[in-house]
Amino acid sequence: MTEQTKNSLHQPYHQVLDRIRRAEANCNRAPGSTQLLAVSKTRSADEIGLLADLGQRLFGENYLQEALTKIVLLQDRDLEWHFIGRIQSNKTRQIAENFHWVHSIASLKHATRLSDQRPQHLSPLNICLQVNTSGEKSKDGHNEHELAELLDAYTALPNIQVRGLMTIPAPAEDKSAQHYPFQQLRRLRDRLCNKDVPLNTLSMGMSDDLESAIEEGATLVRIGTAIFGPRQYNQ
Ligand SMILES: *Cc1c(COP(=O)(O)O)cnc(C)c1O
């Protein structure tokens, strides 16, 4: 066995990469047109290091304190950190200082704070605006009407770069039910984008529905369980 195949994450990681390549091929998309964000919430810095050894660079985290610990431990690695969790107003400074991307922007107030708090020596913070495609009350995210009204205000913020849209649909086993919210997000993007605000990123698709998301145009899928196995919250 090579060093790579001895790595316990080698097989699941390559299975996910294969699923992505096959889904791209099935809908005639260019190989590599979908980025993989490895969702590492609840995973140790050592596990993240193992995945980085296999070539993974983009990592997504949901819980700020947990993420900051790992970012410090892994600071010598060239990794890109994406915040994908719920944002609390009193924690925006640490997000602005430590992350490259935030996918879960559902409030202009949060985006304004992040822009104000983004250190000047860093490039603008990349953001995706979260859209509530399934209409669930428990989920954050703008609806289409709000987004159309707020987009100019978001794009005017100086230290933020609006890169696209993100959604977390309700889980659905049935393929056609999986497609619907992803298709809605893509169509919304097509209606809202313009040459100044291309909204190139569609952050959608997780372990159970990445194929459906890629077929609908996802440019980035957020995958945890299929790489790392089931999460254990009681550690
Ligand atoms: C946890 C999480 C994921 C990963 O989900 P899996 O089903 O484990 O792949 C993706 N996106 C967000 C926003 C998450 O919170």
Short mmCIF file of C-alpha atoms and ligand atoms in Angstrom, two decimals:
data_model
loop_
_atom_site.label_atom_id
_atom_site.label_comp_id
_atom_site.label_asym_id
_atom_site.label_seq_id
_atom_site.Cartn_x
_atom_site.Cartn_y
_atom_site.Cartn_z
CA MET A 1 0.00 0.00 0.00
CA THR A 2 1.19 3.52 -0.72
CA GLU A 3 1.14 6.26 1.92
CA GLN A 4 -1.97 7.65 0.22
CA THR A 5 -3.99 4.43 0.25
CA LYS A 6 -3.02 3.78 3.88
CA ASN A 7 -4.77 7.03 4.74
CA SER A 8 -8.18 6.00 6.18
CA LEU A 9 -9.95 8.80 4.30
CA HIS A 10 -8.48 7.86 0.93
CA GLN A 11 -11.29 5.55 -0.15
CA PRO A 12 -14.33 7.63 0.91
CA TYR A 13 -12.69 10.81 -0.40
CA HIS A 14 -12.05 9.28 -3.81
CA GLN A 15 -15.57 7.85 -3.89
CA VAL A 16 -16.92 11.36 -3.45
CA LEU A 17 -14.59 12.77 -6.11
CA ASP A 18 -15.77 9.99 -8.47
CA ARG A 19 -19.44 10.78 -7.74
CA ILE A 20 -18.77 14.43 -8.59
CA ARG A 21 -16.92 13.58 -11.85
CA ARG A 22 -19.66 11.14 -12.90
CA ALA A 23 -22.43 13.66 -12.20
CA GLU A 24 -20.56 16.30 -14.20
CA ALA A 25 -20.16 13.87 -17.10
CA ASN A 26 -23.84 12.84 -16.98
CA CYS A 27 -24.96 16.37 -17.69
CA ASN A 28 -22.08 17.29 -20.02
CA ARG A 29 -20.46 19.67 -17.61
CA ALA A 30 -16.72 20.23 -17.72
CA PRO A 31 -14.77 17.97 -15.38
CA GLY A 32 -13.69 20.07 -12.43
CA SER A 33 -16.47 22.63 -12.79
CA THR A 34 -17.80 21.63 -9.35
CA GLN A 35 -15.65 22.39 -6.33
CA LEU A 36 -15.69 20.15 -3.30
CA LEU A 37 -16.04 21.81 0.10
CA ALA A 38 -15.21 19.24 2.79
CA VAL A 39 -17.52 19.91 5.76
CA SER A 40 -15.41 19.20 8.82
CA LYS A 41 -17.68 20.17 11.71
CA THR A 42 -17.13 17.83 14.70
CA ARG A 43 -13.95 16.47 13.02
CA SER A 44 -10.54 16.82 14.62
CA ALA A 45 -7.66 18.85 13.25
CA ASP A 46 -5.87 15.51 12.68
CA GLU A 47 -8.70 14.27 10.45
CA ILE A 48 -8.63 17.53 8.51
CA GLY A 49 -4.87 17.11 8.16
CA LEU A 50 -5.36 13.60 6.74
CA LEU A 51 -7.73 14.94 4.13
CA ALA A 52 -5.38 17.81 3.33
CA ASP A 53 -2.65 15.18 2.78
CA LEU A 54 -4.87 13.76 0.02
CA GLY A 55 -5.03 17.14 -1.68
CA GLN A 56 -8.22 18.68 -0.25
CA ARG A 57 -7.92 22.47 0.31
CA LEU A 58 -11.44 23.80 0.97
CA PHE A 59 -12.96 23.13 4.40
CA GLY A 60 -16.35 24.18 5.76
CA GLU A 61 -17.10 24.76 9.43
CA ASN A 62 -20.36 25.52 11.27
CA TYR A 63 -19.36 26.27 14.85
CA LEU A 64 -17.10 29.25 15.38
CA GLN A 65 -15.16 28.30 18.53
CA GLU A 66 -14.52 24.79 17.27
CA ALA A 67 -13.42 26.17 13.90
CA LEU A 68 -11.01 28.75 15.39
CA THR A 69 -9.18 26.07 17.35
CA LYS A 70 -8.66 24.01 14.20
CA ILE A 71 -7.69 27.02 12.07
CA VAL A 72 -4.88 27.80 14.53
CA LEU A 73 -3.71 24.18 14.66
CA LEU A 74 -3.63 23.97 10.87
CA GLN A 75 -2.27 27.44 10.12
CA ASP A 76 0.86 26.09 8.42
CA ARG A 77 -1.24 24.33 5.79
CA ASP A 78 -2.49 26.23 2.78
CA LEU A 79 -6.22 25.70 3.45
CA GLU A 80 -9.25 27.80 2.55
CA TRP A 81 -11.82 28.14 5.34
CA HIS A 82 -15.53 28.57 4.64
CA PHE A 83 -18.00 29.46 7.39
CA ILE A 84 -21.31 27.70 6.68
CA GLY A 85 -23.07 27.86 10.06
CA ARG A 86 -25.60 30.16 11.63
CA ILE A 87 -24.10 33.60 12.32
CA GLN A 88 -24.45 35.32 15.69
CA SER A 89 -24.13 39.11 15.61
CA ASN A 90 -21.66 39.22 18.48
CA LYS A 91 -19.29 36.79 16.72
CA THR A 92 -18.94 38.45 13.34
CA ARG A 93 -15.51 39.91 14.08
CA GLN A 94 -13.86 36.53 14.45
CA ILE A 95 -15.52 35.31 11.28
CA ALA A 96 -14.33 38.41 9.39
CA GLU A 97 -10.79 37.89 10.66
CA ASN A 98 -10.40 34.16 10.11
CA PHE A 99 -12.39 32.95 7.11
CA HIS A 100 -12.08 33.30 3.33
CA TRP A 101 -15.75 32.67 2.57
CA VAL A 102 -19.11 32.82 4.37
CA HIS A 103 -21.98 30.88 2.76
CA SER A 104 -24.70 31.52 5.30
CA ILE A 105 -25.45 35.22 4.90
CA ALA A 106 -29.12 35.74 5.63
CA SER A 107 -29.08 39.26 7.03
CA LEU A 108 -27.80 42.57 5.68
CA LYS A 109 -26.95 43.54 9.24
CA HIS A 110 -24.55 40.60 9.54
CA ALA A 111 -22.99 41.35 6.16
CA THR A 112 -22.50 45.01 7.13
CA ARG A 113 -20.74 44.02 10.33
CA LEU A 114 -18.53 41.54 8.48
CA SER A 115 -17.60 44.21 5.94
CA ASP A 116 -16.83 46.76 8.69
CA GLN A 117 -14.76 44.20 10.60
CA ARG A 118 -12.85 42.68 7.69
CA PRO A 119 -9.15 43.49 8.31
CA GLN A 120 -7.79 45.83 5.66
CA HIS A 121 -4.76 43.66 4.89
CA LEU A 122 -7.01 40.79 3.77
CA SER A 123 -8.82 40.55 0.44
CA PRO A 124 -12.59 41.13 0.58
CA LEU A 125 -14.58 38.38 2.29
CA ASN A 126 -16.34 36.19 -0.27
CA ILE A 127 -19.99 35.66 0.55
CA CYS A 128 -22.94 33.63 -0.67
CA LEU A 129 -26.43 34.84 0.12
CA GLN A 130 -28.53 32.10 1.69
CA VAL A 131 -31.90 31.44 0.10
CA ASN A 132 -34.68 29.58 1.86
CA THR A 133 -35.89 27.49 -1.07
CA SER A 134 -38.11 25.16 0.95
CA GLY A 135 -39.91 27.86 2.93
CA GLU A 136 -39.27 26.12 6.26
CA LYS A 137 -39.77 28.48 9.19
CA SER A 138 -36.82 26.96 11.06
CA LYS A 139 -34.36 27.81 8.30
CA ASP A 140 -32.48 31.03 7.72
CA GLY A 141 -32.39 32.57 4.29
CA HIS A 142 -33.96 35.25 2.14
CA ASN A 143 -36.92 34.66 -0.13
CA GLU A 144 -36.78 35.83 -3.71
CA HIS A 145 -38.56 39.11 -3.04
CA GLU A 146 -36.21 40.14 -0.23
CA LEU A 147 -33.17 39.16 -2.22
CA ALA A 148 -34.17 41.26 -5.21
CA GLU A 149 -34.63 44.24 -2.88
CA LEU A 150 -31.42 43.77 -0.92
CA LEU A 151 -28.93 42.71 -3.58
CA ASP A 152 -27.74 46.24 -4.35
CA ALA A 153 -27.16 46.95 -0.67
CA TYR A 154 -25.15 43.75 -0.29
CA THR A 155 -23.01 44.44 -3.34
CA ALA A 156 -22.32 48.02 -2.18
CA LEU A 157 -20.52 46.81 0.96
CA PRO A 158 -16.83 47.60 0.45
CA ASN A 159 -15.02 44.69 2.07
CA ILE A 160 -17.32 41.97 0.87
CA GLN A 161 -17.55 40.29 -2.50
CA VAL A 162 -20.94 38.77 -3.30
CA ARG A 163 -20.06 35.55 -5.15
CA GLY A 164 -23.38 33.76 -5.41
CA LEU A 165 -26.24 31.96 -3.70
CA MET A 166 -26.48 29.08 -1.26
CA THR A 167 -29.33 26.88 -0.10
CA ILE A 168 -29.95 24.03 2.35
CA PRO A 169 -33.15 22.31 1.19
CA ALA A 170 -35.21 19.99 3.35
CA PRO A 171 -33.91 16.43 2.87
CA ALA A 172 -35.73 14.49 0.15
CA GLU A 173 -35.12 10.89 -0.93
CA ASP A 174 -37.01 11.19 -4.17
CA LYS A 175 -34.87 12.49 -7.05
CA SER A 176 -37.41 14.85 -8.50
CA ALA A 177 -38.09 16.33 -5.08
CA GLN A 178 -34.33 16.82 -4.68
CA HIS A 179 -34.06 18.67 -7.97
CA TYR A 180 -36.76 21.22 -7.35
CA PRO A 181 -35.08 23.54 -4.80
CA PHE A 182 -31.76 23.39 -6.68
CA GLN A 183 -33.52 24.34 -9.90
CA GLN A 184 -35.23 27.18 -8.06
CA LEU A 185 -31.90 28.48 -6.80
CA ARG A 186 -30.35 28.38 -10.27
CA ARG A 187 -33.31 30.15 -11.85
CA LEU A 188 -33.27 32.79 -9.16
CA ARG A 189 -29.56 33.33 -9.83
CA ASP A 190 -30.26 33.63 -13.56
CA ARG A 191 -32.89 36.29 -12.91
CA LEU A 192 -30.83 38.32 -10.45
CA CYS A 193 -27.35 38.22 -11.94
CA ASN A 194 -25.95 40.93 -14.19
CA LYS A 195 -22.54 41.84 -15.56
CA ASP A 196 -21.50 43.66 -12.38
CA VAL A 197 -22.85 40.94 -10.11
CA PRO A 198 -22.37 37.64 -11.97
CA LEU A 199 -23.32 35.44 -8.98
CA ASN A 200 -21.10 32.68 -10.34
CA THR A 201 -21.25 30.46 -7.29
CA LEU A 202 -24.14 28.11 -6.59
CA SER A 203 -23.37 26.47 -3.24
CA MET A 204 -25.79 23.56 -3.10
CA GLY A 205 -25.74 19.80 -2.61
CA MET A 206 -24.67 17.65 0.34
CA SER A 207 -23.81 13.95 0.83
CA ASP A 208 -27.23 12.59 -0.14
CA ASP A 209 -28.10 14.84 -3.04
CA LEU A 210 -24.90 16.03 -4.68
CA GLU A 211 -25.78 14.45 -8.05
CA SER A 212 -29.08 16.32 -8.24
CA ALA A 213 -27.36 19.57 -7.28
CA ILE A 214 -24.63 19.17 -9.91
CA GLU A 215 -27.20 18.39 -12.58
CA GLU A 216 -28.89 21.68 -11.68
CA GLY A 217 -25.67 23.66 -11.90
CA ALA A 218 -24.00 23.55 -8.46
CA THR A 219 -20.50 25.00 -8.64
CA LEU A 220 -19.65 23.92 -5.10
CA VAL A 221 -21.01 20.97 -3.11
CA ARG A 222 -20.70 20.81 0.68
CA ILE A 223 -19.91 17.24 1.76
CA GLY A 224 -19.37 15.95 5.30
CA THR A 225 -20.78 12.48 6.02
CA ALA A 226 -19.82 10.85 2.72
CA ILE A 227 -16.16 11.70 3.37
CA PHE A 228 -15.80 11.43 7.15
CA GLY A 229 -18.63 9.03 8.07
CA PRO A 230 -21.56 9.77 10.41
CA ARG A 231 -21.06 12.64 12.86
CA GLN A 232 -20.96 11.96 16.58
CA TYR A 233 -22.09 14.96 18.57
CA ASN A 234 -21.56 13.47 22.02
CA GLN A 235 -17.75 13.33 21.99
C1 LIG B 1 -23.32 19.75 7.95
C2 LIG B 1 -23.57 20.52 6.71
C3 LIG B 1 -23.28 19.99 5.45
C4 LIG B 1 -22.77 18.58 5.23
O1 LIG B 1 -23.80 17.67 5.28
P1 LIG B 1 -23.56 16.09 5.02
O2 LIG B 1 -24.92 15.55 4.87
O3 LIG B 1 -22.82 15.56 6.20
O4 LIG B 1 -22.76 15.99 3.76
C5 LIG B 1 -23.47 20.81 4.35
N1 LIG B 1 -23.93 22.07 4.46
C6 LIG B 1 -24.23 22.61 5.65
C7 LIG B 1 -24.74 24.00 5.72
C8 LIG B 1 -24.07 21.85 6.80
O5 LIG B 1 -24.39 22.39 7.99
#
